[in-house]
Every structure is written in structure tokens, then in C-alpha cells.
Short mmCIF file of C-alpha atoms in Angstrom, two decimals:
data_model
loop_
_atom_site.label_atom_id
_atom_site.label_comp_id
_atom_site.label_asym_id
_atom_site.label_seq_id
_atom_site.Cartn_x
_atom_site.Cartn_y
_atom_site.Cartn_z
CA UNK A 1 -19.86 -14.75 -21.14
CA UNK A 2 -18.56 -12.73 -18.01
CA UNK A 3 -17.29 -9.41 -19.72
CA UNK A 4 -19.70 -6.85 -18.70
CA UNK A 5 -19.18 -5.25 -15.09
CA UNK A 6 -18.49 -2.01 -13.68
CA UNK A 7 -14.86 -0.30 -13.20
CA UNK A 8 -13.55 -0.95 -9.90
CA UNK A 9 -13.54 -5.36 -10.27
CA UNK A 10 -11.36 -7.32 -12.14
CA UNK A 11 -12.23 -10.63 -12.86
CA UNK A 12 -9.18 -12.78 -11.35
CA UNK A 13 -10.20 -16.52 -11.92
CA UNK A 14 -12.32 -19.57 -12.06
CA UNK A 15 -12.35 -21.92 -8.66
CA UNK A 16 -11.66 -25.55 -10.69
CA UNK A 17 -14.28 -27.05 -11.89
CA UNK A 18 -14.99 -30.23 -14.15
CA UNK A 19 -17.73 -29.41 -16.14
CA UNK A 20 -16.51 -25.86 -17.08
CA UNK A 21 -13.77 -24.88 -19.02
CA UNK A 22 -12.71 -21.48 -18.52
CA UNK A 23 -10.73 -19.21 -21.77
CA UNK A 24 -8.92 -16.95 -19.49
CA UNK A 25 -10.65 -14.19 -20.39
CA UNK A 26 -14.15 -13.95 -20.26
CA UNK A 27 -15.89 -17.18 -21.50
CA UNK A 28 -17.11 -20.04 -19.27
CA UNK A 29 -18.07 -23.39 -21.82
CA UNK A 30 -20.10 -26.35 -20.14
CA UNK A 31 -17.81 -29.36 -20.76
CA UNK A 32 -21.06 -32.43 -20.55
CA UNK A 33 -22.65 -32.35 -24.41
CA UNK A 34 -26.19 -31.75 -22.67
CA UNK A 35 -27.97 -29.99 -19.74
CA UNK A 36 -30.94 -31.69 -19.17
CA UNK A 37 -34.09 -30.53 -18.42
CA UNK A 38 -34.45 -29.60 -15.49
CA UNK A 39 -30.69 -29.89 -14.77
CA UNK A 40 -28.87 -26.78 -13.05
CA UNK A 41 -24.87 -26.46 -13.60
CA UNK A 42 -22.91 -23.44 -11.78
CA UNK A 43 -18.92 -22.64 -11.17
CA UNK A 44 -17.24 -19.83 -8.65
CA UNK A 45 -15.83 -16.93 -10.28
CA UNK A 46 -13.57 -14.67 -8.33
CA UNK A 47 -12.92 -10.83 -9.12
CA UNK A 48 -10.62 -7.93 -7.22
CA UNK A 49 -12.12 -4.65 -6.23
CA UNK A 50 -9.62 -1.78 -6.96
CA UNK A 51 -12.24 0.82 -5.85
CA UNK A 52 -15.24 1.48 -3.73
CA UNK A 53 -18.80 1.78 -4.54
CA UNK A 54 -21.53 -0.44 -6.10
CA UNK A 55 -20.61 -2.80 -8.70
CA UNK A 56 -22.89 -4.09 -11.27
CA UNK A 57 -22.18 -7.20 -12.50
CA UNK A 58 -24.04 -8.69 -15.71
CA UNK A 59 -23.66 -12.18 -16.88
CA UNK A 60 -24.97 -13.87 -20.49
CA UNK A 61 -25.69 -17.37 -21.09
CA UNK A 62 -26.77 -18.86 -24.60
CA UNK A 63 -26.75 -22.34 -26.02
CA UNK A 64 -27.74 -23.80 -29.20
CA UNK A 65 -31.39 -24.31 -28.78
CA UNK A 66 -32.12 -21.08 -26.52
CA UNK A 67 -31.63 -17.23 -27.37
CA UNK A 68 -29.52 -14.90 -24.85
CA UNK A 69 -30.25 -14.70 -21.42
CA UNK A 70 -28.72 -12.14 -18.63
CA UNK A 71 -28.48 -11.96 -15.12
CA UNK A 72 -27.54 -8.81 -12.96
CA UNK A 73 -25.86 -8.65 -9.56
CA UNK A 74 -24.71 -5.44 -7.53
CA UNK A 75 -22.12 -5.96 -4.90
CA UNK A 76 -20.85 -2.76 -2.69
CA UNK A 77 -17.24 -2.44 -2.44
CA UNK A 78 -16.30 -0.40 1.02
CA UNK A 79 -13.44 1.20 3.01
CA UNK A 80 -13.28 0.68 6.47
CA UNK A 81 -10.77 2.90 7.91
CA UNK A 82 -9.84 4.26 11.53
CA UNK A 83 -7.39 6.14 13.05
CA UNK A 84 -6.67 7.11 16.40
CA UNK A 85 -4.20 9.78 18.01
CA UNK A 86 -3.17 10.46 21.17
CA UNK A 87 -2.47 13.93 22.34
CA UNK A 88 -0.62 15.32 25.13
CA UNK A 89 -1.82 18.39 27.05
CA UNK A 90 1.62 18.86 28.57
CA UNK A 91 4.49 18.33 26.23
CA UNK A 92 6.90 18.78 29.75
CA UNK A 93 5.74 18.58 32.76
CA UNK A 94 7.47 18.71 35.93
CA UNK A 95 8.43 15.90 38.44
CA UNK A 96 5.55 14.65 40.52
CA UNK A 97 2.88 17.09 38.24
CA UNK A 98 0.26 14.76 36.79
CA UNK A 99 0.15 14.54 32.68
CA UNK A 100 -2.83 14.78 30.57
CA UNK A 101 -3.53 13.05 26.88
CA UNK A 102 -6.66 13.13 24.94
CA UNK A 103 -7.52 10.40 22.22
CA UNK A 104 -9.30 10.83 19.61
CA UNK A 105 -10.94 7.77 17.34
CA UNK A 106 -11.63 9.22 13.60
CA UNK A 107 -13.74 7.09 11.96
CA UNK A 108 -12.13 7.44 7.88
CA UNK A 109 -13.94 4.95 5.77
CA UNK A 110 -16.86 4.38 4.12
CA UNK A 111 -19.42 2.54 6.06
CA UNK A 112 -20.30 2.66 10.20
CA UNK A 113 -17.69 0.97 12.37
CA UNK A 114 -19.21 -0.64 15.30
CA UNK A 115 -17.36 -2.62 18.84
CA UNK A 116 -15.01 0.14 18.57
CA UNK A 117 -12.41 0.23 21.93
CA UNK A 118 -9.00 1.45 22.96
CA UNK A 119 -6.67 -0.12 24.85
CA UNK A 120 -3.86 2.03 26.71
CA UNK A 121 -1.30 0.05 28.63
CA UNK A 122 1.85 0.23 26.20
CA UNK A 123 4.26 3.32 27.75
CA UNK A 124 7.66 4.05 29.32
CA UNK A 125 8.37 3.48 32.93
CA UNK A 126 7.89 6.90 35.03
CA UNK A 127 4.01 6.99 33.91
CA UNK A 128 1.17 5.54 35.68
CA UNK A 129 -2.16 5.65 34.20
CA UNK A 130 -4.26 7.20 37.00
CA UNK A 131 -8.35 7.83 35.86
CA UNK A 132 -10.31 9.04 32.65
CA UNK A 133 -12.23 12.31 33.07
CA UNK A 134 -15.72 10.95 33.10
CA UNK A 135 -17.56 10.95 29.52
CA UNK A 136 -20.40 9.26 28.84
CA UNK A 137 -19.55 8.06 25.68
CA UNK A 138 -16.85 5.68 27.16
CA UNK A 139 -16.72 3.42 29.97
CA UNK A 140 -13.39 2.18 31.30
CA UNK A 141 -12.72 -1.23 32.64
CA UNK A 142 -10.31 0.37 35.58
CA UNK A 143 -7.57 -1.29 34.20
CA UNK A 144 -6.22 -0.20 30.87
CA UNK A 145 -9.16 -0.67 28.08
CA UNK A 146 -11.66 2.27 27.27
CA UNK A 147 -15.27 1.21 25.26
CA UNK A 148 -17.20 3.39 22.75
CA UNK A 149 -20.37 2.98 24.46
CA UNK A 150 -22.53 4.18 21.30
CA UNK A 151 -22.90 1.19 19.29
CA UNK A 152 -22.01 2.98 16.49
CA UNK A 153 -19.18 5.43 14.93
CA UNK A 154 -20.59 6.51 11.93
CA UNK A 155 -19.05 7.90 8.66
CA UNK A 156 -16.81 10.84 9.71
CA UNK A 157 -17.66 10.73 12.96
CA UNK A 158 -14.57 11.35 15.78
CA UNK A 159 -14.89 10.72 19.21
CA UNK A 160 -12.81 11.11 22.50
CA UNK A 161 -11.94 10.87 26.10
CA UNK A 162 -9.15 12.41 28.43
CA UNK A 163 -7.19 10.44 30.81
CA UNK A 164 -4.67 11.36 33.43
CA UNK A 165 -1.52 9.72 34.66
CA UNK A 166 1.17 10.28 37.20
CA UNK A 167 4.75 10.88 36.59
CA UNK A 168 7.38 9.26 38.78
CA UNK A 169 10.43 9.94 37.07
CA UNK A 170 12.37 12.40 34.46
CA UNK A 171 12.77 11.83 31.04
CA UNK A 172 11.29 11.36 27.90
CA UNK A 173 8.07 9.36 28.05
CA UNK A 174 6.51 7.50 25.02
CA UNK A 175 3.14 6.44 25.71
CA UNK A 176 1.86 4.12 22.90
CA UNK A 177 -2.36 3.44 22.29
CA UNK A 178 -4.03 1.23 19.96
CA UNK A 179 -7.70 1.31 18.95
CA UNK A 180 -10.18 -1.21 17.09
CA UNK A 181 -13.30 -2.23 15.74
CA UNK A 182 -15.06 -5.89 14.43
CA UNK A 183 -14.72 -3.90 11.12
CA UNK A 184 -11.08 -2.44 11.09
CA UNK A 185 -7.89 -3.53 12.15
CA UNK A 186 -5.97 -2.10 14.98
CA UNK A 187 -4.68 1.15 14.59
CA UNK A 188 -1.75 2.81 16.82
CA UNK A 189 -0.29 5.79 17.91
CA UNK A 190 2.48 7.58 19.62
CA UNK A 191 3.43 10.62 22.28
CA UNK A 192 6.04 11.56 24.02
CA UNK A 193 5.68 13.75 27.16
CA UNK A 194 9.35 15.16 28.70
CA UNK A 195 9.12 14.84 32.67
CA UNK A 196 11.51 16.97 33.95
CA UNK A 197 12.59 18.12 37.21
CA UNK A 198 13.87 21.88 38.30
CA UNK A 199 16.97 21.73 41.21
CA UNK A 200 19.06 24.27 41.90
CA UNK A 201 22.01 24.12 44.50
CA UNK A 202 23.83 27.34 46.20
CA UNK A 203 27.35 27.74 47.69
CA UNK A 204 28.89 30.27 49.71
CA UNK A 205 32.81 30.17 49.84
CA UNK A 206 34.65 32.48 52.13
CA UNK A 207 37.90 34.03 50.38
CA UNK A 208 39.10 34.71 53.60
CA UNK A 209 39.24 31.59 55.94
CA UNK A 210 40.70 34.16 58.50
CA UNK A 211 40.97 37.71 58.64
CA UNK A 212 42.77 40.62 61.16
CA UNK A 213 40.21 42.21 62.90
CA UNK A 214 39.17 45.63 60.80
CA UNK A 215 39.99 43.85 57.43
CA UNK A 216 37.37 42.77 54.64
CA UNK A 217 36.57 39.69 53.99
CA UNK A 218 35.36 37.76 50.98
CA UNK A 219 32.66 35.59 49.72
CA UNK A 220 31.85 34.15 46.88
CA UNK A 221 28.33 33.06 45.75
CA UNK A 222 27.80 29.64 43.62
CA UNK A 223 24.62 29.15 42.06
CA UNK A 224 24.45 25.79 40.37
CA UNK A 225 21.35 24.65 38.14
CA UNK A 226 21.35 20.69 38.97
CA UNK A 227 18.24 19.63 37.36
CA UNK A 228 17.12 18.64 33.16
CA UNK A 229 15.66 22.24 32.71
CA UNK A 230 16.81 25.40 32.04
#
């Protein structure tokens, strides 16, 4: 009889088995008429976990000839969750001005997330990832992946690094980053940074192409605002 386990796991089902038979419910029946001495029989029970923590498990056995016997196992049910975010120092920055973003790796869950990396490469034409502000907690491979050099983030933890790039163009950029660990899968997140770039153009047009000498003449003064900004 498998009836007697802690909230959080459901019993599902039985792997198949010929010398069980399984009720559906809880009981598990031993299909040969004997177990011989010194004979061991066993199936493969599967149960969901709908919620984190330790899970006792107890188990009875009885047969005709023998009173009850238990057995208790404890199995930890965990979370492992990560997030990572990417954050722009400069929401607009002008033409040619280098851009700054800072991610950050959030360890969520419920046990220590180790291997844990990021790997930037993923954004709109007009950036150029350029260097990381050194940090001893992360080396970068000079190409586009950054490694948590502690060997563990541990529960609650956050940790992060700044890196720089170069704008060559106007518009909005979206500059996408993904993070992961052997324990999580990979997480992702978003920013857009406006480039812009400030021009302004001036015209002076004579009123007058010709005037008698002693007479006024006349300009007037164009200023034009030709670039993405105000």
C-alpha cells in the first residue's frame, strides 16, 4: 500500500510490470502465489511534485504469513529559477557617443545555481559591442560570452557587470541577452537604446536681389532642425 506521503506529490503511475498488478489507486498486489525465501520482487512507481520542499514518502507491505512492515523515503522537491535583465544607462544617446548597459543575473529559486554565463551577441545593426568594465567576478571571452567566475550563485544572490558599445547609426536599438546555468534554462531579455543625431541647417535669403543705392534691403533668416531630435 502506497497511500501515505506528504502534500506536494501525486502518485501518477506504475512503470509495467508482470508480477505486479497495480488498482489505480494505491495498492500494488504480487501476481506469483509465493515469494520465496530469500527472493526479492520490486516495481517503479512514478509521482508529480506540485510543490517544493521535502517529501516524505512511507510505504507498507504485508502478506499472509508476516505482520506490517514500512519503509520511509524523503525526496527534496526544488525550484531552480534565474532571471537576467539588461539595463541601459542611456535611454538616447547621440550619434557617435558610446552606450552603456548593465546586466544583472538574479538567482530566484530554491537551491545554488552553478556554470552560470551570459552570452551578448543578439542586437540591431548601429551597435558594436566594444569592452566590459573590468569586474572580477566575470571574465569575458573577447568575443560575445561573459562567465560568473564564482562557482556559485547562491539563493538570492544577484550579480553583474557593465559593458560598453559603440553606436554607428540612428534609430532605435534593441539589444537582446540571454543567460544560463547547468541547473536552469536560458533566460532572456530586452533594451532598447534610441541613437539619435542633432543637425541643424541655416539659410539666409536676400528679399532684395538688387537694390538703388540708399534703399534697405532685406533678409530673411531660415533655421531648419534636420536631425531625429528636438
Amino acid at each position: 500500500i502506497d497511500n501515505d506521503f506528504t502534500e506536494g506529490i501525486v502518485l501518477d503511475h506504475m512503470v509495467p510490470n508482470d508480477n505486479w498488478i497495480f488498482d489505480g489507486k494505491d495498492k500494488f498486489t504480487y501476481v506469483p502465489d509465493v515469494l520465496h525465501v530469500g527472493e526479492s520482487a520490486n516495481f517503479t512507481i512514478w509521482f508529480n511534485t506540485t510543490s517544493v520542499g521535502s517529501k516524505i514518502n512511507n510505504v507498507t507491505a504485508d502478506s499472509n504469513e508476516t505482520p506490517e512492515v514500512n519503509s520511509t523515503n524523503k525526496t527534496f522537491v526544488y525550484v531552480a529559477d534565474m532571471t537576467v535583465r539588461k539595463i541601459s544607462l542611456n535611454e538616447s544617446v547621440y550619434l557617435g557617443t558610446p552606450v552603456a548597459f548593465t546586466v544583472v543575473v538574479t538567482n530566484n529559486g530554491t537551491i545554488d545555481l552553478t556554470g552560470v554565463y551570459v552570452i551578448d551577441n543578439d542586437f540591431t545593426e548601429g551597435i558594436v559591442l566594444d569592452h566590459m568594465v573590468p569586474n572580477d567576478d566575470w571574465i569575458f571571452d573577447g568575443k560575445d560570452k561573459f562567465t560568473y567566475v564564482p562557482d556559485v550563485l547562491h539563493v538570492g544572490e544577484s550579480a553583474n557587470f557593465t559593458i560598453w558599445f559603440n553606436t554607428t547609426s540612428i534609430g532605435d536599438k534593441i539589444n537582446n541577452v540571454t543567460a544560463d546555468s547547468n541547473e536552469t534554462p536560458e533566460v532572456n531579455s530586452s533594451n532598447k537604446t534610441h541613437v539619435y543625431v542633432g543637425n541643424m541647417s541655416v539659410r539666409k535669403i536676400s528679399v532684395n536681389e538688387s537694390v538703388m543705392l540708399g534703399n534697405q534691403v532685406g533678409f530673411i533668416v531660415v533655421v531648419t532642425n534636420t536631425g531625429d531630435c528636438d
